[in-house]
Tab-separated table of C-alpha atoms and ligand atoms in Angstrom:
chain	number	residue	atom	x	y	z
A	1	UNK	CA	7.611	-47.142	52.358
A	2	UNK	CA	5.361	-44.640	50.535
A	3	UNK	CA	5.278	-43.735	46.961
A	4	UNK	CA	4.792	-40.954	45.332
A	5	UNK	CA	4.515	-40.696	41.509
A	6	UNK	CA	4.927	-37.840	39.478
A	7	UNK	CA	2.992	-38.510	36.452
A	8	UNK	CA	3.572	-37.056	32.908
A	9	UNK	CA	5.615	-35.898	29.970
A	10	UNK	CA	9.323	-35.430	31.286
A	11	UNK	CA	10.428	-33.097	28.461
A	12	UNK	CA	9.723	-29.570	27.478
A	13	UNK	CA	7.752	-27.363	29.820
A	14	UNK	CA	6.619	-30.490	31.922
A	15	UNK	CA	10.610	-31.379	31.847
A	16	UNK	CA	10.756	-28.086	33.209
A	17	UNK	CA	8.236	-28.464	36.409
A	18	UNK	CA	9.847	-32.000	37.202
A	19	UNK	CA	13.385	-31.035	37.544
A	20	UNK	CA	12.016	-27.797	40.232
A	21	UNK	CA	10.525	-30.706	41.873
A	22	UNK	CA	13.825	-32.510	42.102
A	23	UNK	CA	15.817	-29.630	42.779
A	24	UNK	CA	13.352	-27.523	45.063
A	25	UNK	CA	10.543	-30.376	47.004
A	26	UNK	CA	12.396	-33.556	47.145
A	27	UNK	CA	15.201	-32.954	49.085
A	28	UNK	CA	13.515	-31.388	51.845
A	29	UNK	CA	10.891	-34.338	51.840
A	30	UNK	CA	13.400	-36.481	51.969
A	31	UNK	CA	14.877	-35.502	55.226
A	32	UNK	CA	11.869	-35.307	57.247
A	33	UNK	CA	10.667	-38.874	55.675
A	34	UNK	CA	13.634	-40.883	54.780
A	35	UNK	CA	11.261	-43.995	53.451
A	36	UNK	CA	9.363	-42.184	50.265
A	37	UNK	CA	10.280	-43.184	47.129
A	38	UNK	CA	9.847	-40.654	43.861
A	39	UNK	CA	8.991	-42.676	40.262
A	40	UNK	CA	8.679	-39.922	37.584
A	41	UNK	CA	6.825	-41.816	35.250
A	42	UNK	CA	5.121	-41.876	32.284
A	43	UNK	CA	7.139	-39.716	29.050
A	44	UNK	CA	10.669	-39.264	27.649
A	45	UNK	CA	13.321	-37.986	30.006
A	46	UNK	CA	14.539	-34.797	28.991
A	47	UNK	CA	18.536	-33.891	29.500
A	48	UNK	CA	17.325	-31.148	32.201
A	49	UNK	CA	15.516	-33.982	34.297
A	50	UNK	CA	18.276	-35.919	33.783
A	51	UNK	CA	21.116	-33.086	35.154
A	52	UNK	CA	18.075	-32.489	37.726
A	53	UNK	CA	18.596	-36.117	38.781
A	54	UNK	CA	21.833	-36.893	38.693
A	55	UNK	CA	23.352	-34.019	41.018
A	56	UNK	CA	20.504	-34.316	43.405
A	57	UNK	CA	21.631	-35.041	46.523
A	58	UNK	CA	18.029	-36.944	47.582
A	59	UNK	CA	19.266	-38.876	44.086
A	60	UNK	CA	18.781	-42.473	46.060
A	61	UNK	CA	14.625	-41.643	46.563
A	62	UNK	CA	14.117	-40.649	42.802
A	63	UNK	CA	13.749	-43.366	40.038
A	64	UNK	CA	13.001	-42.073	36.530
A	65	UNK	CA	11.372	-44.688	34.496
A	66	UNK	CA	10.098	-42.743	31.469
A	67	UNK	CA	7.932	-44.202	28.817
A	68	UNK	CA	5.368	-47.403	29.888
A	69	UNK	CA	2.950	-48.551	27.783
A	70	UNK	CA	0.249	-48.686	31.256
A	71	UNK	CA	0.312	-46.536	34.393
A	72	UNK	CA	-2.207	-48.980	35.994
A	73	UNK	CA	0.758	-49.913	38.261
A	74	UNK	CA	1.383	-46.551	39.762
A	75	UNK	CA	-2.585	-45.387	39.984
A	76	UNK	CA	-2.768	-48.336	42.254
A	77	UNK	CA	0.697	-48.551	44.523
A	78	UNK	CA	0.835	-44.877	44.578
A	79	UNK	CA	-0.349	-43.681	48.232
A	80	UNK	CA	0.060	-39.440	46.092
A	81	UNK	CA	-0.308	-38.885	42.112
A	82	UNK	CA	1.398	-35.748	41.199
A	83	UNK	CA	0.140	-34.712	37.981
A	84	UNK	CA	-2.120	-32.747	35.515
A	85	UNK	CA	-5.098	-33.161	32.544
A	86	UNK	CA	-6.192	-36.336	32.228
A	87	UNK	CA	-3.514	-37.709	34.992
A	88	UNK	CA	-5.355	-35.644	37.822
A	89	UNK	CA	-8.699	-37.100	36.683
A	90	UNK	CA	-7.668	-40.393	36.824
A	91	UNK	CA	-6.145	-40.258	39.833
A	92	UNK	CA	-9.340	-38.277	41.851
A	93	UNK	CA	-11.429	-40.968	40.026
A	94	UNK	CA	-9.314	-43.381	41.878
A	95	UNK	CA	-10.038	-41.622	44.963
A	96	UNK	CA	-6.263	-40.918	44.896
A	97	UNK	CA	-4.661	-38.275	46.702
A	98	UNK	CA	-3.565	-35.661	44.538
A	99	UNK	CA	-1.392	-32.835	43.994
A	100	UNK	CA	-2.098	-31.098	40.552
A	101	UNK	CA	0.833	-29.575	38.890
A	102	UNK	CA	1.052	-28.957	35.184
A	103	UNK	CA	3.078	-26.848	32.858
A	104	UNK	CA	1.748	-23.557	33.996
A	105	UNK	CA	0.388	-23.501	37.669
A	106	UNK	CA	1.232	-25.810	40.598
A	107	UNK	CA	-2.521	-26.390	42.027
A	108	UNK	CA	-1.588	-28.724	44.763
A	109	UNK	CA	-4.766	-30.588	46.778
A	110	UNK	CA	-8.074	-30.386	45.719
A	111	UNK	CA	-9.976	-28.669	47.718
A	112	UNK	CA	-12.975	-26.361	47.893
A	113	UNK	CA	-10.261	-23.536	47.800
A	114	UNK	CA	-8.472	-24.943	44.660
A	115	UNK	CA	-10.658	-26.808	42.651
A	116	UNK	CA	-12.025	-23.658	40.648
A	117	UNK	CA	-8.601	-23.002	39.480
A	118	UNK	CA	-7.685	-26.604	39.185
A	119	UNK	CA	-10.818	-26.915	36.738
A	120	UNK	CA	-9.967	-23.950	34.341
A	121	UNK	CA	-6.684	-24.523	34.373
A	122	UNK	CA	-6.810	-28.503	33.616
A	123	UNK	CA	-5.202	-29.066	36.953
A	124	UNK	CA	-2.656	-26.925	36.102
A	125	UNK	CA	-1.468	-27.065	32.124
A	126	UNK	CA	-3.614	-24.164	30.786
A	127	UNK	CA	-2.770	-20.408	32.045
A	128	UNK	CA	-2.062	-17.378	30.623
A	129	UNK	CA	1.407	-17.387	33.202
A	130	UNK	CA	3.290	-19.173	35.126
A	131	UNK	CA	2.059	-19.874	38.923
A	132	UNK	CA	4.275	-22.260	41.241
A	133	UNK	CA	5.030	-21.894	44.857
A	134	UNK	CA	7.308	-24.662	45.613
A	135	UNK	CA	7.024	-23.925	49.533
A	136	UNK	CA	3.445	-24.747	49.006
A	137	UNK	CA	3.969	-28.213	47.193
A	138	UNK	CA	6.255	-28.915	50.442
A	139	UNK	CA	3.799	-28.418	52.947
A	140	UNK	CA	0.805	-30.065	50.623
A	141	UNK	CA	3.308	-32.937	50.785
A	142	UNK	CA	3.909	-33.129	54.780
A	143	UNK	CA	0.083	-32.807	55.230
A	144	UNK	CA	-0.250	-35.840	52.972
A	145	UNK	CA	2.616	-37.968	54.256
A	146	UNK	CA	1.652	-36.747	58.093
A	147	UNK	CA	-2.616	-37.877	57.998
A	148	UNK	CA	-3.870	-40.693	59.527
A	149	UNK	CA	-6.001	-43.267	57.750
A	150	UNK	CA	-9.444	-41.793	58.815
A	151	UNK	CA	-8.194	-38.085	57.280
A	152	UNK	CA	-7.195	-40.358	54.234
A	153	UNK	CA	-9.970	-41.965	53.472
A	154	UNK	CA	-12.015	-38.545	53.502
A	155	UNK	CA	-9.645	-37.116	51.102
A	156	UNK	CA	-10.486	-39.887	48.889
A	157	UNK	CA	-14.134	-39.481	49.563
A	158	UNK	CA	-13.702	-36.421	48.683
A	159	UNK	CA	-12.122	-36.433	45.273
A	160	UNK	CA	-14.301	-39.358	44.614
A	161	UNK	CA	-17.297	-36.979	44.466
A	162	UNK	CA	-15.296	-34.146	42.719
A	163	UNK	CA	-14.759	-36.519	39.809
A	164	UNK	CA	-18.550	-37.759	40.283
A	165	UNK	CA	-19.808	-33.805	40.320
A	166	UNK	CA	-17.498	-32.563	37.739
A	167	UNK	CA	-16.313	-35.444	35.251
A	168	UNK	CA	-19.193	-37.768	34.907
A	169	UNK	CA	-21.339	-37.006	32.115
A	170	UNK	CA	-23.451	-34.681	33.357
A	171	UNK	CA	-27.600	-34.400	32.426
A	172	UNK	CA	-27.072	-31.203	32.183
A	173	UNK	CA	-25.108	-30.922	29.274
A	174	UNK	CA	-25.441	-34.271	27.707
A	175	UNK	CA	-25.993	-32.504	24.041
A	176	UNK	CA	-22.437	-31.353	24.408
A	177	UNK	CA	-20.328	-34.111	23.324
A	178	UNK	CA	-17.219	-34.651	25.063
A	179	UNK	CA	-17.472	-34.595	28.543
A	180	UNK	CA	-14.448	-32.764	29.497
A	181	UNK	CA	-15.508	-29.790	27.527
A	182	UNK	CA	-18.782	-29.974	29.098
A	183	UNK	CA	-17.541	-28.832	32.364
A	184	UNK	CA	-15.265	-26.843	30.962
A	185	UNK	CA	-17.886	-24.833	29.703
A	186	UNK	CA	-20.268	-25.566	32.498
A	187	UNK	CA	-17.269	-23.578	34.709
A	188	UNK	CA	-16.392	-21.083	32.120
A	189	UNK	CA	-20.269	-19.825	32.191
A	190	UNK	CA	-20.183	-20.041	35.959
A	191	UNK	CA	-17.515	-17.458	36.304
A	192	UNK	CA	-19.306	-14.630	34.088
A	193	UNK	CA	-22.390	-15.792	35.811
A	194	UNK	CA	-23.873	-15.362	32.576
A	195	UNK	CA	-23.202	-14.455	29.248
A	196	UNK	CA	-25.342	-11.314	28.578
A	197	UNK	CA	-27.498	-12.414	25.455
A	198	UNK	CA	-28.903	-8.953	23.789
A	199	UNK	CA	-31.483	-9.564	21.225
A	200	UNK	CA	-32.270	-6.979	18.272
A	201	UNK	CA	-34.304	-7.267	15.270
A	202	UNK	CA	-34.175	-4.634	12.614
A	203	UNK	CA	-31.068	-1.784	11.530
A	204	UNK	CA	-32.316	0.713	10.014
A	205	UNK	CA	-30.995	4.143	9.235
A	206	UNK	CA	-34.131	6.468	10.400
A	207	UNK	CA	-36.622	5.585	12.961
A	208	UNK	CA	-39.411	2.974	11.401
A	209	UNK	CA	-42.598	5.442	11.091
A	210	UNK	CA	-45.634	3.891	12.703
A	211	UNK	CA	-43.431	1.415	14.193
A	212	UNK	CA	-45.930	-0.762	16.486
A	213	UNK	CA	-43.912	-3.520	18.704
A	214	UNK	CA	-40.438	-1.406	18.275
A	215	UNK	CA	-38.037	-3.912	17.302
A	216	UNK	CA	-35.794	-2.189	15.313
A	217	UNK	CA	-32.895	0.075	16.240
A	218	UNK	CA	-30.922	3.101	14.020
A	219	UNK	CA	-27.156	2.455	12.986
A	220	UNK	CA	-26.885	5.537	14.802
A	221	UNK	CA	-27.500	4.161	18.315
A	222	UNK	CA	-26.334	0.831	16.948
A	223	UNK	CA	-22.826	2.452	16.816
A	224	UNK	CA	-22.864	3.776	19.930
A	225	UNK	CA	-24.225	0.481	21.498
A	226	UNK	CA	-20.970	-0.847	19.684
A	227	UNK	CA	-18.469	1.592	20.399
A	228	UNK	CA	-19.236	1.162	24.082
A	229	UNK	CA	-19.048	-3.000	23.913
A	230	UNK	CA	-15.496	-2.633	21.969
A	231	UNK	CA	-14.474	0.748	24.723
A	232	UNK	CA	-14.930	-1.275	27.211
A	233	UNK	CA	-13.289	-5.227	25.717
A	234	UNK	CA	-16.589	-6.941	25.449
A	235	UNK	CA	-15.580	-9.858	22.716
A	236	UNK	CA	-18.515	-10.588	21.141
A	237	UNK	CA	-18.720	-14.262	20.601
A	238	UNK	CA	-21.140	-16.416	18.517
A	239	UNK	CA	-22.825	-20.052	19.719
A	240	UNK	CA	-20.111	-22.138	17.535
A	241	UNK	CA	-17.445	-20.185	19.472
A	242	UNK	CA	-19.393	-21.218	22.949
A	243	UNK	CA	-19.407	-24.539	21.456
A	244	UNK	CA	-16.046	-24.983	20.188
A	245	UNK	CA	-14.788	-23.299	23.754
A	246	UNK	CA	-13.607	-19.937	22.294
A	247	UNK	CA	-14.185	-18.526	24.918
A	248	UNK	CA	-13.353	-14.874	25.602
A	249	UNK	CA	-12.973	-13.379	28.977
A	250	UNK	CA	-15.655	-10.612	28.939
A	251	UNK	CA	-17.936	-12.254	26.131
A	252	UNK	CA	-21.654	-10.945	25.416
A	253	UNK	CA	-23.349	-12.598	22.511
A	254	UNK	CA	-25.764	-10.156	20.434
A	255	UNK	CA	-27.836	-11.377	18.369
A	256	UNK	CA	-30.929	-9.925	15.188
A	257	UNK	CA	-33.980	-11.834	14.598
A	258	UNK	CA	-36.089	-12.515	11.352
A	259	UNK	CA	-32.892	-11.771	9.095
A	260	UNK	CA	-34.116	-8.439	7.673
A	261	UNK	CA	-32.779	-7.397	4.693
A	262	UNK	CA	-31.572	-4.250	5.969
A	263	UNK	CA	-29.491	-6.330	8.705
A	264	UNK	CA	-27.358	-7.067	5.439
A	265	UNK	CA	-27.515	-3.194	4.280
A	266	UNK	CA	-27.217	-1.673	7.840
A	267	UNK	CA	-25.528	-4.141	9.999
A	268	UNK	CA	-22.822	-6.116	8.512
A	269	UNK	CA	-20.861	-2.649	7.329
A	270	UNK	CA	-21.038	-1.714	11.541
A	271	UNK	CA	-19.869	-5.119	12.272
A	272	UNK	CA	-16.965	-4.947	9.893
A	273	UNK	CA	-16.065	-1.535	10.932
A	274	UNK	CA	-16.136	-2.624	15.053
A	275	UNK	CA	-14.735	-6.249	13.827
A	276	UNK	CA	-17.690	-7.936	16.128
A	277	UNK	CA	-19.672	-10.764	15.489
A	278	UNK	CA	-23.656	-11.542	15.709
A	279	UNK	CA	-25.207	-14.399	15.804
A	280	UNK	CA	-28.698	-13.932	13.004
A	281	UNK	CA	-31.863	-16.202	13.528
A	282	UNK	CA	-32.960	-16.114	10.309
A	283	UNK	CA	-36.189	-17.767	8.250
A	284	UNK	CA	-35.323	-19.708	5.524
A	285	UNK	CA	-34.990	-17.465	2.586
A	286	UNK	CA	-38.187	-17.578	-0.495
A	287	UNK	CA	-40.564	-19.040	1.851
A	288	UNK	CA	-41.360	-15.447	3.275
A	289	UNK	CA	-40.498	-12.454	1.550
A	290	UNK	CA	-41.254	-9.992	4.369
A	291	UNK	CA	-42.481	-9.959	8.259
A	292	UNK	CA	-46.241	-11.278	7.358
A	293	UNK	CA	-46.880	-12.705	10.833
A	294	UNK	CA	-46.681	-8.917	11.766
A	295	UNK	CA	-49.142	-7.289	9.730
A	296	UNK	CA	-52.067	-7.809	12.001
A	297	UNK	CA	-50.845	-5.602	14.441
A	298	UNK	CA	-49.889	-2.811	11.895
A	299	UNK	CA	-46.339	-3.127	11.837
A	300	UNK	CA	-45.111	-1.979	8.885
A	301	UNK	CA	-43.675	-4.269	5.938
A	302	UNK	CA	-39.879	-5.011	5.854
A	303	UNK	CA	-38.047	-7.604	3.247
A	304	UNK	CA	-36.254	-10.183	4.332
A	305	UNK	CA	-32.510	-11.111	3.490
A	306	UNK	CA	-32.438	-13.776	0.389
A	307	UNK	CA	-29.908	-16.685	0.163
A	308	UNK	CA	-27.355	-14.872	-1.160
A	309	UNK	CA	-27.467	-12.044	1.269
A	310	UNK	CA	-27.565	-14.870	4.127
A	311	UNK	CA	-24.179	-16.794	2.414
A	312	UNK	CA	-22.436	-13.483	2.378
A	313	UNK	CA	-23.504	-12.639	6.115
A	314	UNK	CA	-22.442	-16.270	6.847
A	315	UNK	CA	-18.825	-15.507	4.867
A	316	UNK	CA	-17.927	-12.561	6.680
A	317	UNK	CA	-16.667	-14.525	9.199
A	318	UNK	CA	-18.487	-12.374	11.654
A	319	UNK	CA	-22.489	-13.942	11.363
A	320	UNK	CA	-23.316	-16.967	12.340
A	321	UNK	CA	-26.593	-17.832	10.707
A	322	UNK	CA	-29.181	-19.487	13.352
A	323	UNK	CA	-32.414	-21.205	12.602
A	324	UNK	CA	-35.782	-19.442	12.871
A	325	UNK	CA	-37.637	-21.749	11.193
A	326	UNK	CA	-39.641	-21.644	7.963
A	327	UNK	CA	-43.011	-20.156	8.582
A	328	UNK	CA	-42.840	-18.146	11.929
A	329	UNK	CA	-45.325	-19.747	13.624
A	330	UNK	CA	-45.771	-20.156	17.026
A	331	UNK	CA	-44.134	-23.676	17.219
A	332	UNK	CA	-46.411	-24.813	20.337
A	333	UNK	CA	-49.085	-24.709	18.108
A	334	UNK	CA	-47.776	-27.196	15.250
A	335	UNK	CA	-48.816	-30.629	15.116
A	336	UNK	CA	-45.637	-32.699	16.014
A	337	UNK	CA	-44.882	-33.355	11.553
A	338	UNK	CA	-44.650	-29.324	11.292
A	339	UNK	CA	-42.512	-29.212	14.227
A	340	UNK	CA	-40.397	-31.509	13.020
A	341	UNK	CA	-39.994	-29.796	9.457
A	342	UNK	CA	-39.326	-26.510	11.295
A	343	UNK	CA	-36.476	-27.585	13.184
A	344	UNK	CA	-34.990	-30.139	11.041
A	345	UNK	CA	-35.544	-29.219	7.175
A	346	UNK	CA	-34.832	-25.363	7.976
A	347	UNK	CA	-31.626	-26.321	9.602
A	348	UNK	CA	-30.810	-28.226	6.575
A	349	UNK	CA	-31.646	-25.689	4.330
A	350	UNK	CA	-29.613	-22.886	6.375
A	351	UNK	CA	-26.672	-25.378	5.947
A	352	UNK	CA	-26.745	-25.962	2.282
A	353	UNK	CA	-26.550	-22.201	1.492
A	354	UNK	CA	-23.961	-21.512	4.418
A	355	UNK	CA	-22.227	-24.267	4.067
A	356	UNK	CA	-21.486	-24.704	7.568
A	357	UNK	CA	-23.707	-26.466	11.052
A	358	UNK	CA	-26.485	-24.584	12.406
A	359	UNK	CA	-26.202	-25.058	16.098
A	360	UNK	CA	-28.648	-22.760	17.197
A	361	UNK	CA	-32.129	-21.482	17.204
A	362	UNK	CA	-34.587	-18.885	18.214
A	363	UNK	CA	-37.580	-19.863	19.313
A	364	UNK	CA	-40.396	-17.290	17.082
A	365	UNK	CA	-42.204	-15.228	19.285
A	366	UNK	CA	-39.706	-16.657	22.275
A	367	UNK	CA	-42.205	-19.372	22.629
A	368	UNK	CA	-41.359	-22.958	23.846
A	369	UNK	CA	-43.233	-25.727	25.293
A	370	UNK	CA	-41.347	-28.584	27.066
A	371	UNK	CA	-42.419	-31.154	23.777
A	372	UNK	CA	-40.881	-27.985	21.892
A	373	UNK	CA	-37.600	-28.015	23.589
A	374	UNK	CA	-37.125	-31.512	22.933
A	375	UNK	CA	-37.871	-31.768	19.499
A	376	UNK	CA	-35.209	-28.941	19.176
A	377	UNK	CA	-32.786	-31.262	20.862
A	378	UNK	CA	-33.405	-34.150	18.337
A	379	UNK	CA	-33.146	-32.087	16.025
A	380	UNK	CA	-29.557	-31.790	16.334
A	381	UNK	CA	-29.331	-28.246	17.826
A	382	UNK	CA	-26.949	-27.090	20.480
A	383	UNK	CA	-28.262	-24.058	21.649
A	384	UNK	CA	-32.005	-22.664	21.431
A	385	UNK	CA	-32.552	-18.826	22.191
A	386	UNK	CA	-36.329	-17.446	23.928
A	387	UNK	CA	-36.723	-14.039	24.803
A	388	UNK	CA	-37.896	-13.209	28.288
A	389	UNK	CA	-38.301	-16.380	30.157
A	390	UNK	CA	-35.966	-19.143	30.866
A	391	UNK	CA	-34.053	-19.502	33.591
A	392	UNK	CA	-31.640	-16.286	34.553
A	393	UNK	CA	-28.756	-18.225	34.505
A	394	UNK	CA	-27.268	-18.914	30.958
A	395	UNK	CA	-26.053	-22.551	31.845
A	396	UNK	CA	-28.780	-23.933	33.578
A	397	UNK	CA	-31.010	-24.938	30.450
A	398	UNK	CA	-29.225	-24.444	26.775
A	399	UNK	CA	-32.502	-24.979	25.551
A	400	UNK	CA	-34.067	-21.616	27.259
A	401	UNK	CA	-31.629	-19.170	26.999
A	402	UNK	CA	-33.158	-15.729	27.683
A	403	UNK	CA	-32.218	-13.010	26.140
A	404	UNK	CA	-31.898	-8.888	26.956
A	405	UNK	CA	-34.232	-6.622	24.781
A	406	UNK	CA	-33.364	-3.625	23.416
A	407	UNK	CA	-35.115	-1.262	22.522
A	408	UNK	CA	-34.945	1.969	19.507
A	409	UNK	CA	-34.412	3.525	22.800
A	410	UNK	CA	-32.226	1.584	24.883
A	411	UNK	CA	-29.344	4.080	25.457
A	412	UNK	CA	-25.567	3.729	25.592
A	413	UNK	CA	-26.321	3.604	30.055
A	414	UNK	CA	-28.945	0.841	29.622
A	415	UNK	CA	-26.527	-1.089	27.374
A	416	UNK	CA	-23.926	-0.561	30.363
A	417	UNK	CA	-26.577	-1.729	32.918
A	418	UNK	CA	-28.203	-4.313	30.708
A	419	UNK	CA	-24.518	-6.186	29.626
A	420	UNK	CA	-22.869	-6.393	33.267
A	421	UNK	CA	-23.693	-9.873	33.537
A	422	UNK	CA	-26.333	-9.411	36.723
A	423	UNK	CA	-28.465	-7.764	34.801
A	424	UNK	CA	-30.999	-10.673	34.355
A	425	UNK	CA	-30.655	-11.687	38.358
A	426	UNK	CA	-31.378	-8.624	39.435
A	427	UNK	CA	-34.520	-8.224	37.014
A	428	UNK	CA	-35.851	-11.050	38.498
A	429	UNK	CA	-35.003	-10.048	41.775
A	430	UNK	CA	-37.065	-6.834	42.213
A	431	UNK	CA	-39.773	-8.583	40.359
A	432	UNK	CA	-39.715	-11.361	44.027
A	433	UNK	CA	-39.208	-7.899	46.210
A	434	UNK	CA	-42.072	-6.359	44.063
A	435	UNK	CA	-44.590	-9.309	44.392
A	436	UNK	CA	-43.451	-9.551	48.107
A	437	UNK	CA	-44.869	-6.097	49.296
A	438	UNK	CA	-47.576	-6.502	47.062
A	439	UNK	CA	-46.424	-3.794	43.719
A	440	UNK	CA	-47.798	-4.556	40.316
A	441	UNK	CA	-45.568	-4.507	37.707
B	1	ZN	ZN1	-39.069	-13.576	14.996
């Protein structure tokens, strides 16, 4: 005799996938393999799964046991778990076979073919529409119920490593608590490739007159760089979103360093108008009053935002403030007590007049030493921002992320080229093909 148990809530939309399975798989299953038995276990019994049952003509095979306090029985007896979320992970963990089905998509085996959808779809409850092919959930069935013990075992080796890869605290992420929303977001990233970081400084409404490293950019060409993002359904998205898994399906995260003044003049109005959001590194406020750490190059004096202008950014709803540290200093530099007060007592600070977490950071100058990186970890941070280095891939180090310049020049094209999501690869690319045939730079 083999069972098979179909585990989960037996009500509602999940009432809904268990009676197709007793109307639509069973019988047919059944008839080719007269000895499996069917437990639906696990949640109330719903009057559809009930009517399901009780006119089925395969009704002898199917027990419905609703509500138990443990499933331990049925992860061990079963020889297939048929299930979704945390069901699915238990039973791959168990080096079960599996066929994921949920409220929204029937996933079937795990396999290199499925397990991408299976992940972003938590095995099958989370979609934007309904996905089940019931002919498919037949045949995943006979293949089961039709291996030998060798093909078994490597199906269980198999899922083994899947939950080992996928649901075992990672290194990776280990600053993102949970671990289920760690590879949720590991996967999400790994679908856009990356999320397309853009990094501006100042807004300003005419060009900055003897301008020397160029970071600033007119609400002119800011608009345009706008319209285009919203033209063509960028969402722009800030860390906490990234953190708290809000995330959108063509996201780009844009973000102003220093906290000007004239971000709160020039660029809050634009992001109102567009409804987008920014993510603003700021220094914390009265300890500089304007960019000092630029004046030996020439650049010319600009204010920086106060508290009050950094609590309304913050209350828009569309900033999220980010740490830049008190004293803009390169933080390799500092002696491991300054470091410390950067990251730590400015992230405080940031908090009490935003009243809400800092999760992120930019590194001034985009400069970060491995000892750097760490601290910023202890420090409670989620998310640290350089400028050109890091790795090219967004998820690979949270600590590094690199970001896109622009320019007063980068034009409405570049922003096109710059936002596609390759962008970065590709950069680094011709920089390998460059250094290959021997081309400077
Ligand atoms: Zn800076």
């Amino acid at each position: 005799m083999k069972i098979i148990s179909i585990i989960g809530r037996l009500n509602g939309p999940k009432g809904v996938t268990a009676s197709s399975i007793i109307e639509k798989v069973i019988p047919i299953i059944v008839r080719k393999y007269p000895d499996v038995k069917f437990h639906f276990v696990g949640g109330p019994v719903d009057s559809n799964v009930e009517k399901a049952y009780k006119t089925s003509a395969a009704r002898d095979a199917i027990t419905l046991t609703g509500v138990l306090d443990s499933l331990d029985f049925y992860f061990q007896k079963s020889d297939i778990i048929v299930g979704a979320g945390r069901v699915a992970i238990e039973a791959i963990k168990n080096g079960k076979r599996l066929l994921a089905v949920g409220e929204k998509r029937y996933i079937g085996q795990i396999s290199p073919n499925t397990l991408y959808d299976a992940l972003r779809s938590n095995f099958g409850d989370c979609a934007d529409d309904d996905r089940f092919d019931w002919q498919t959930m037949i045949s995943d069935l006979d293949f089961y119920l039709g291996q030998n013990k060798e093909s078994l075992e490597a199906i269980e080796r198999y899922n083994k490593s899947i939950y080992e890869e996928y649901f075992q605290k990672t290194k990776l992420l280990t600053q993102i608590g949970d671990v289920y929303s760690s590879v949720m977001l590991k996967h999400n990233l790994l679908e856009f490739s990356e999320i397309p970081v853009l990094m501006y400084h100042r807004v300003v409404k005419s060009p900055v007159v003897g301008s020397v490293h160029n970071t600033y950019i007119t609400t002119g060409l800011l608009e345009k760089h706008f319209r285009f993002l919203v033209k063509n359904g960028f969402q722009t998205i800030t860390f906490a979103d990234l953190y708290e898994l809000r995330i959108e399906k063509k996201p780009v995260i844009i973000t102003f360093d220093d906290g000007f003044q004239d971000n709160y003049e020039n660029l809050l109005p634009l992001l109102k108008k567009y409804n987008l959001k920014a993510v603003l590194y700021v220094l914390v406020p009265l300890v500089k009053k304007f960019n000092d750490w630029d004046e030996k190059d020439g650049e010319p004096q600009a204010p920086l935002m106060d508290a009050t202008e950094i609590k309304s950014m913050s209350d828009s709803g569309l900033v999220e403030i980010g740490s830049h540290g008190f004293s803009h200093k390169n933080f390799c530099k500092l002696s491991d007590d300054e470091l410390k007060h950067e990251l730590v007592a400015s992230k405080l600070e940031l908090e009490k007049i935003t009243n809400k977490k800092v999760i992120s950071l930019a590194y001034p100058f985009g400069i970060y030493n491995h000892k750097v990186k760490q601290a910023t970890i202890e420090a409670g941070y989620e998310f640290s921002v350089a400028t050109d280095s890091g790795p090219v891939r967004f998820s690979e180090d949270l600590f590094a992320i690199r970001r896109i310049q622009i320019f007063p020049h980068t034009s409405v094209a570049q922003i096109s080229r710059k936002t596609n999501g390759y962008y970065l690869r590709y950069q680094e690319w011709k920089k390998k093909i460059r250094s290959w045939i021997g081309i400077r730079q």
